[in-house]
Tab-separated table of C-alpha atoms in Angstrom:
chain	number	residue	atom	x	y	z
A	240	MET	CA	77.480	-53.137	82.016
A	241	LYS	CA	74.902	-53.901	85.494
A	242	ALA	CA	75.765	-54.178	89.109
A	243	HIS	CA	73.723	-55.828	92.077
A	244	PRO	CA	75.288	-54.982	95.209
A	245	GLY	CA	73.852	-56.343	98.544
A	246	THR	CA	73.422	-59.739	100.400
A	247	SER	CA	71.039	-62.114	101.337
A	248	SER	CA	71.441	-65.415	102.544
A	249	ALA	CA	69.380	-66.494	99.345
A	250	SER	CA	71.868	-67.797	96.651
A	251	ARG	CA	71.799	-64.901	94.488
A	252	VAL	CA	74.518	-62.657	91.861
A	253	VAL	CA	75.162	-59.744	93.181
A	254	LEU	CA	77.112	-58.408	90.630
A	255	GLU	CA	77.617	-59.126	86.954
A	256	ILE	CA	79.852	-57.261	84.018
A	257	ARG	CA	79.662	-57.891	80.570
A	258	GLY	CA	82.417	-56.387	78.106
A	259	PRO	CA	83.023	-54.342	76.591
A	260	VAL	CA	84.214	-52.543	79.819
A	261	THR	CA	87.071	-50.194	81.067
A	262	GLN	CA	89.052	-50.016	83.582
A	263	ALA	CA	87.211	-47.358	85.375
A	264	GLN	CA	83.353	-49.378	85.170
A	265	ILE	CA	85.199	-51.685	86.884
A	266	ALA	CA	86.485	-49.770	89.584
A	267	ALA	CA	83.036	-48.151	89.983
A	268	ALA	CA	81.693	-51.815	90.143
A	269	THR	CA	83.678	-52.974	92.847
A	270	ALA	CA	83.725	-49.628	94.960
A	271	ARG	CA	79.548	-50.288	94.991
A	272	LEU	CA	79.840	-54.038	95.661
A	273	ILE	CA	82.041	-53.904	98.679
A	274	THR	CA	81.137	-50.446	99.960
A	275	SER	CA	77.688	-52.467	100.050
A	276	LEU	CA	78.260	-55.965	101.333
A	277	VAL	CA	77.755	-56.311	104.837
A	278	ALA	CA	80.849	-58.614	105.734
A	279	PRO	CA	84.444	-58.626	107.706
A	280	ARG	CA	87.040	-56.202	106.348
A	281	GLN	CA	89.501	-59.451	105.450
A	282	LEU	CA	86.929	-61.350	103.647
A	283	LYS	CA	85.682	-58.072	101.626
A	284	HIS	CA	89.329	-57.696	100.563
A	285	LEU	CA	89.686	-61.299	99.087
A	286	LEU	CA	86.363	-60.751	97.482
A	287	LYS	CA	88.217	-57.328	95.982
A	288	THR	CA	91.120	-59.324	95.355
A	289	ILE	CA	90.077	-62.401	93.656
A	290	PHE	CA	87.217	-60.054	91.432
A	291	VAL	CA	89.493	-57.726	90.186
A	292	GLU	CA	92.019	-60.667	88.735
A	293	MET	CA	89.301	-62.289	87.243
A	294	ALA	CA	88.062	-58.887	85.921
A	295	GLN	CA	90.901	-57.891	84.343
A	296	ASN	CA	90.742	-60.641	82.079
A	297	VAL	CA	87.326	-59.630	81.336
A	298	LEU	CA	88.711	-56.410	80.686
A	299	LYS	CA	91.229	-57.940	78.583
A	300	HIS	CA	89.227	-59.735	76.208
A	301	SER	CA	86.467	-56.766	75.798
A	302	GLN	CA	88.106	-56.214	72.473
A	303	ASN	CA	88.106	-59.036	71.266
A	304	THR	CA	86.113	-59.707	67.757
A	305	SER	CA	84.484	-62.675	69.479
A	306	ALA	CA	81.067	-62.688	68.822
A	307	ILE	CA	80.818	-63.585	72.911
A	308	PRO	CA	81.063	-60.921	75.147
A	309	ALA	CA	83.202	-61.535	78.720
A	310	THR	CA	81.423	-61.748	81.381
A	311	ILE	CA	82.286	-61.519	85.072
A	312	SER	CA	79.963	-62.852	87.693
A	313	ILE	CA	79.493	-62.558	91.389
A	314	THR	CA	76.706	-65.549	93.312
A	315	ASP	CA	76.360	-64.905	96.694
A	316	THR	CA	75.384	-68.303	97.915
A	317	GLY	CA	74.985	-67.463	101.704
A	318	ASP	CA	77.908	-69.565	103.311
A	319	SER	CA	80.279	-68.520	99.730
A	320	PHE	CA	80.325	-66.248	97.239
A	321	THR	CA	80.870	-67.931	93.766
A	322	ILE	CA	82.915	-65.561	91.228
A	323	HIS	CA	82.652	-66.690	87.682
A	324	SER	CA	84.283	-65.640	84.196
A	325	ARG	CA	83.770	-66.322	80.606
A	326	ASN	CA	85.657	-65.169	77.905
A	327	ALA	CA	86.240	-66.171	74.447
A	328	ALA	CA	90.361	-67.093	73.708
A	329	SER	CA	92.384	-68.490	71.381
A	330	PRO	CA	93.161	-72.397	71.681
A	331	ALA	CA	96.950	-72.168	72.908
A	332	ALA	CA	95.613	-69.538	75.624
A	333	ALA	CA	93.117	-71.448	76.644
A	334	ARG	CA	94.974	-74.879	77.147
A	335	GLN	CA	97.772	-72.299	78.941
A	336	VAL	CA	94.945	-71.577	81.118
A	337	ALA	CA	93.727	-74.604	81.610
A	338	GLU	CA	97.224	-76.141	82.343
A	339	ILE	CA	97.894	-73.555	85.411
A	340	VAL	CA	94.593	-74.659	86.836
A	341	SER	CA	95.457	-77.378	87.188
A	342	ASP	CA	99.407	-77.448	88.055
A	343	THR	CA	98.399	-75.214	90.767
A	344	ASP	CA	95.329	-77.108	91.264
A	345	GLN	CA	96.900	-80.086	93.982
A	346	LEU	CA	100.087	-76.986	95.775
A	347	SER	CA	99.860	-76.745	99.471
A	348	ARG	CA	99.743	-72.731	100.530
A	349	THR	CA	103.450	-73.023	100.849
A	350	GLY	CA	103.915	-74.332	97.164
A	351	LEU	CA	101.553	-72.017	96.246
A	352	VAL	CA	104.036	-68.981	97.950
A	353	ARG	CA	106.889	-70.458	95.970
A	354	ILE	CA	104.961	-70.808	92.821
A	355	ARG	CA	104.058	-67.191	93.062
A	356	ARG	CA	107.258	-65.805	94.274
A	357	THR	CA	108.809	-67.063	91.082
A	358	GLU	CA	106.599	-66.502	88.409
A	359	LEU	CA	106.307	-62.161	90.337
A	360	HIS	CA	110.358	-62.048	89.705
A	361	LYS	CA	110.307	-63.481	85.812
A	362	PRO	CA	110.543	-60.714	83.367
A	363	ARG	CA	106.942	-59.885	82.166
A	364	GLN	CA	104.892	-61.712	79.717
A	365	SER	CA	101.911	-60.478	77.563
A	366	GLY	CA	98.726	-62.030	77.766
A	367	CYS	CA	99.042	-64.156	80.513
A	368	ALA	CA	96.790	-64.944	83.268
A	369	GLY	CA	99.246	-67.044	85.380
A	370	ILE	CA	100.203	-65.437	88.230
A	371	GLY	CA	96.454	-63.831	88.832
A	372	LEU	CA	95.149	-67.292	88.836
A	373	ILE	CA	97.677	-68.692	91.225
A	374	GLU	CA	97.222	-65.823	93.496
A	375	ILE	CA	92.895	-66.257	93.085
A	376	ARG	CA	93.772	-70.511	94.218
A	377	ARG	CA	95.739	-68.705	97.283
A	378	LYS	CA	93.437	-66.342	98.341
A	379	THR	CA	90.333	-68.416	98.400
A	380	ALA	CA	92.577	-71.225	99.665
A	381	SER	CA	90.041	-73.416	97.213
A	382	PRO	CA	90.725	-75.190	93.766
A	383	VAL	CA	89.658	-73.091	91.028
A	384	ALA	CA	87.354	-74.587	88.484
A	385	CYS	CA	88.316	-74.452	84.613
A	386	SER	CA	86.436	-75.521	81.588
A	387	ILE	CA	87.375	-74.989	78.233
A	388	SER	CA	84.788	-75.589	75.242
A	389	PRO	CA	86.455	-74.891	71.435
A	390	LEU	CA	84.036	-73.195	69.390
A	391	SER	CA	85.915	-73.111	66.220
A	392	ALA	CA	89.580	-73.825	65.156
A	393	ASP	CA	90.557	-70.127	66.442
A	394	GLU	CA	88.643	-69.836	69.202
A	395	SER	CA	87.649	-71.139	72.835
A	396	LEU	CA	85.499	-70.593	75.187
A	397	VAL	CA	87.527	-70.304	78.895
A	398	GLU	CA	85.427	-70.292	82.457
A	399	ILE	CA	86.999	-69.973	85.358
A	400	THR	CA	85.233	-70.369	88.884
A	401	ALA	CA	86.472	-69.411	91.905
A	402	THR	CA	84.667	-70.161	95.456
A	403	LEU	CA	85.502	-67.850	98.808
A	404	ARG	CA	84.246	-69.494	101.700
A	405	LYS	CA	82.634	-67.144	104.101
A	406	GLN	CA	83.037	-68.554	106.993
A	407	ALA	CA	87.382	-69.262	106.429
A	408	CYS	CA	87.918	-65.690	106.832
A	409	SER	CA	85.182	-64.567	109.600
B	200	MET	CA	101.958	-30.495	103.199
B	201	LEU	CA	104.297	-29.378	100.361
B	202	MET	CA	104.566	-31.044	97.326
B	203	SER	CA	107.410	-31.374	94.940
B	204	THR	CA	106.854	-31.255	91.551
B	205	PHE	CA	106.826	-34.486	90.476
B	206	GLU	CA	103.157	-36.522	91.660
B	207	ILE	CA	100.764	-38.231	90.282
B	208	PRO	CA	96.861	-37.689	91.535
B	209	ALA	CA	95.168	-41.236	92.453
B	210	THR	CA	91.716	-42.200	90.708
B	211	ASP	CA	89.567	-44.868	91.687
B	212	TYR	CA	92.252	-47.664	90.651
B	213	THR	CA	95.687	-45.977	90.623
B	214	PRO	CA	97.114	-44.982	94.107
B	215	HIS	CA	98.295	-40.935	94.598
B	216	VAL	CA	102.014	-40.983	94.067
B	217	PHE	CA	104.472	-37.878	95.121
B	218	GLU	CA	107.453	-36.464	97.083
B	219	ASP	CA	106.084	-34.491	100.263
B	220	SER	CA	108.489	-32.272	100.098
B	221	LYS	CA	108.893	-31.051	103.530
B	222	THR	CA	110.003	-34.632	105.437
B	223	GLY	CA	111.520	-36.155	101.520
B	224	VAL	CA	109.228	-38.754	101.499
B	225	ILE	CA	108.237	-40.703	98.911
B	226	TRP	CA	104.406	-42.010	98.882
B	227	PHE	CA	102.074	-44.161	97.353
B	228	LYS	CA	98.550	-43.923	98.729
B	229	GLY	CA	95.396	-45.683	97.917
B	230	GLU	CA	94.294	-47.804	95.338
B	231	ALA	CA	97.092	-49.965	93.165
B	232	TYR	CA	95.310	-51.744	89.886
B	233	PRO	CA	95.431	-49.870	86.822
B	234	GLU	CA	94.918	-51.429	83.405
B	235	ASN	CA	98.692	-51.626	82.352
B	236	ALA	CA	100.746	-51.633	85.846
B	237	SER	CA	103.950	-51.569	83.456
B	238	ALA	CA	103.058	-48.513	81.738
B	239	TYR	CA	101.645	-47.002	84.744
B	240	PHE	CA	104.971	-47.668	87.001
B	241	GLN	CA	107.658	-46.677	84.011
B	242	PRO	CA	107.164	-42.409	84.781
B	243	ILE	CA	107.712	-43.163	88.667
B	244	MET	CA	110.561	-45.813	87.919
B	245	GLU	CA	112.331	-43.075	85.809
B	246	TRP	CA	111.977	-40.495	88.261
B	247	ILE	CA	113.389	-42.769	91.001
B	248	ARG	CA	116.398	-43.758	89.011
B	249	SER	CA	117.013	-39.908	88.366
B	250	ARG	CA	117.133	-39.244	92.343
B	251	ILE	CA	119.221	-42.433	92.330
B	252	ALA	CA	121.709	-40.855	89.433
B	253	GLU	CA	121.807	-37.907	91.608
B	254	LYS	CA	122.656	-39.673	94.718
B	255	GLN	CA	119.907	-38.417	96.574
B	256	PRO	CA	118.640	-40.645	100.110
B	257	LEU	CA	115.412	-41.826	99.229
B	258	LYS	CA	112.055	-42.915	101.699
B	259	LEU	CA	109.790	-44.954	100.745
B	260	ALA	CA	106.370	-45.365	102.206
B	261	PHE	CA	103.146	-47.258	100.870
B	262	SER	CA	99.871	-46.429	102.345
B	263	LEU	CA	97.967	-48.661	99.725
B	264	ASP	CA	94.549	-49.686	100.227
B	265	TYR	CA	94.435	-53.042	97.633
B	266	LEU	CA	97.498	-53.891	95.232
B	267	ASN	CA	96.820	-56.455	91.767
B	268	THR	CA	99.210	-58.948	90.986
B	269	SER	CA	100.443	-56.734	87.945
B	270	SER	CA	100.985	-54.067	90.612
B	271	THR	CA	103.110	-56.561	92.973
B	272	LYS	CA	105.357	-57.161	89.828
B	273	ALA	CA	105.458	-53.646	88.881
B	274	LEU	CA	106.401	-52.752	92.484
B	275	LEU	CA	108.946	-55.627	92.571
B	276	ASP	CA	110.983	-54.094	89.318
B	277	LEU	CA	111.088	-50.844	91.726
B	278	LEU	CA	112.245	-52.818	94.949
B	279	ALA	CA	114.802	-54.221	92.960
B	280	ILE	CA	116.049	-50.406	91.679
B	281	LEU	CA	116.238	-49.774	95.619
B	282	GLU	CA	117.739	-52.690	96.257
B	283	ILE	CA	120.866	-52.383	94.009
B	284	TYR	CA	121.471	-49.066	95.072
B	285	HIS	CA	121.130	-49.609	98.725
B	286	GLN	CA	123.831	-52.209	98.289
B	287	GLN	CA	125.880	-49.865	96.597
B	288	GLY	CA	125.708	-47.836	99.790
B	289	GLY	CA	122.686	-45.372	99.067
B	290	LYS	CA	120.505	-44.118	101.978
B	291	VAL	CA	117.197	-46.387	101.215
B	292	SER	CA	114.297	-46.836	103.478
B	293	VAL	CA	111.266	-48.339	103.208
B	294	ILE	CA	107.836	-48.322	105.143
B	295	TRP	CA	104.896	-50.448	104.417
B	296	TYR	CA	101.891	-49.129	106.256
B	297	TYR	CA	98.719	-51.584	106.944
B	298	PRO	CA	95.215	-51.612	108.342
B	299	CYS	CA	95.270	-53.265	111.557
B	300	ASP	CA	92.777	-55.410	110.804
B	301	LEU	CA	93.139	-56.183	107.227
B	302	GLU	CA	95.986	-59.136	107.955
B	303	VAL	CA	96.476	-59.468	104.373
B	304	MET	CA	97.797	-56.089	103.522
B	305	LYS	CA	100.749	-57.448	106.241
B	306	GLU	CA	101.440	-60.124	104.337
B	307	THR	CA	101.306	-58.340	101.126
B	308	GLY	CA	103.870	-56.404	102.326
B	309	GLU	CA	106.186	-58.635	103.930
B	310	GLU	CA	105.951	-60.423	100.682
B	311	LEU	CA	106.878	-58.046	98.156
B	312	LEU	CA	109.854	-56.984	100.981
B	313	HIS	CA	111.030	-60.600	101.269
B	314	ASP	CA	114.382	-60.882	99.289
B	315	PHE	CA	115.293	-57.928	99.532
B	316	SER	CA	118.217	-56.956	102.127
B	317	LEU	CA	116.804	-52.951	101.857
B	318	PRO	CA	115.946	-51.276	105.850
B	319	ARG	CA	111.767	-51.517	106.213
B	320	LEU	CA	109.114	-51.024	108.603
B	321	LEU	CA	106.217	-52.706	108.496
B	322	GLU	CA	103.686	-50.678	110.290
B	323	PRO	CA	99.968	-50.996	111.318
B	324	VAL	CA	97.248	-47.859	111.155
B	325	GLY	CA	94.209	-47.934	112.483
B	326	ARG	CA	91.226	-47.382	110.535
B	327	LEU	CA	90.596	-43.729	109.432
B	328	THR	CA	86.581	-44.026	108.888
């Protein structure tokens, strides 16, 4: 795991985590990042929310036997932060992620709040990143990009990209 | 501050959970994004259930800097238990403290308590830094 806290107007990676990682390492990296960023507290909190939700997925896939390690990174592009995650998953799980991203893409804020509430009150399901993705979509107020690439009959590569605009939070 | 026998110390990603034996308030303070929220909150739920079985009044105070969706779900399960107790005549109240400069945490508290009739107070607090 490596962390590069800091900001500048140039586009650069400010944090990158590569699996396998532990929850403690995620927390430590998050704390270092948030402490080092010069930004409004609301923006820092939203960035933390998105990063931690996506990092949980990296953590979950850290134990995978896939040759492709799960990764997550934050890039400061000047006017926004781009949070990108990549991990291998079963084709079924990958399809599920793509469906959730697609289903929530066109929803209004009210619709996202409603669907989030519905999902939160459902019984727990293991291995589903649904509510986290809804939360990311809601907090960024921007579409979440999702790319699925088949690796084999048993494995697909899932890439998720969320964008948090700085101006929207200032 | 006096503590009861039930206490879960904080980590960088889990809250300090304890009962202040002087005031009787059950506190949740800090960060809440455990690796397995369901497992983390299980002993807390059991403890709350035991207090309900004794028909104890319950005052819960949340002063969380952050909680992820899994923890939100676990807290909803906890609030659902409290709601049933409340509807059966049990004395329950909830205070949700949020930083005055962090509207998102106020919103989180409102959303958490939205579907419950529990007596509640959302209280802004100043930055302590």
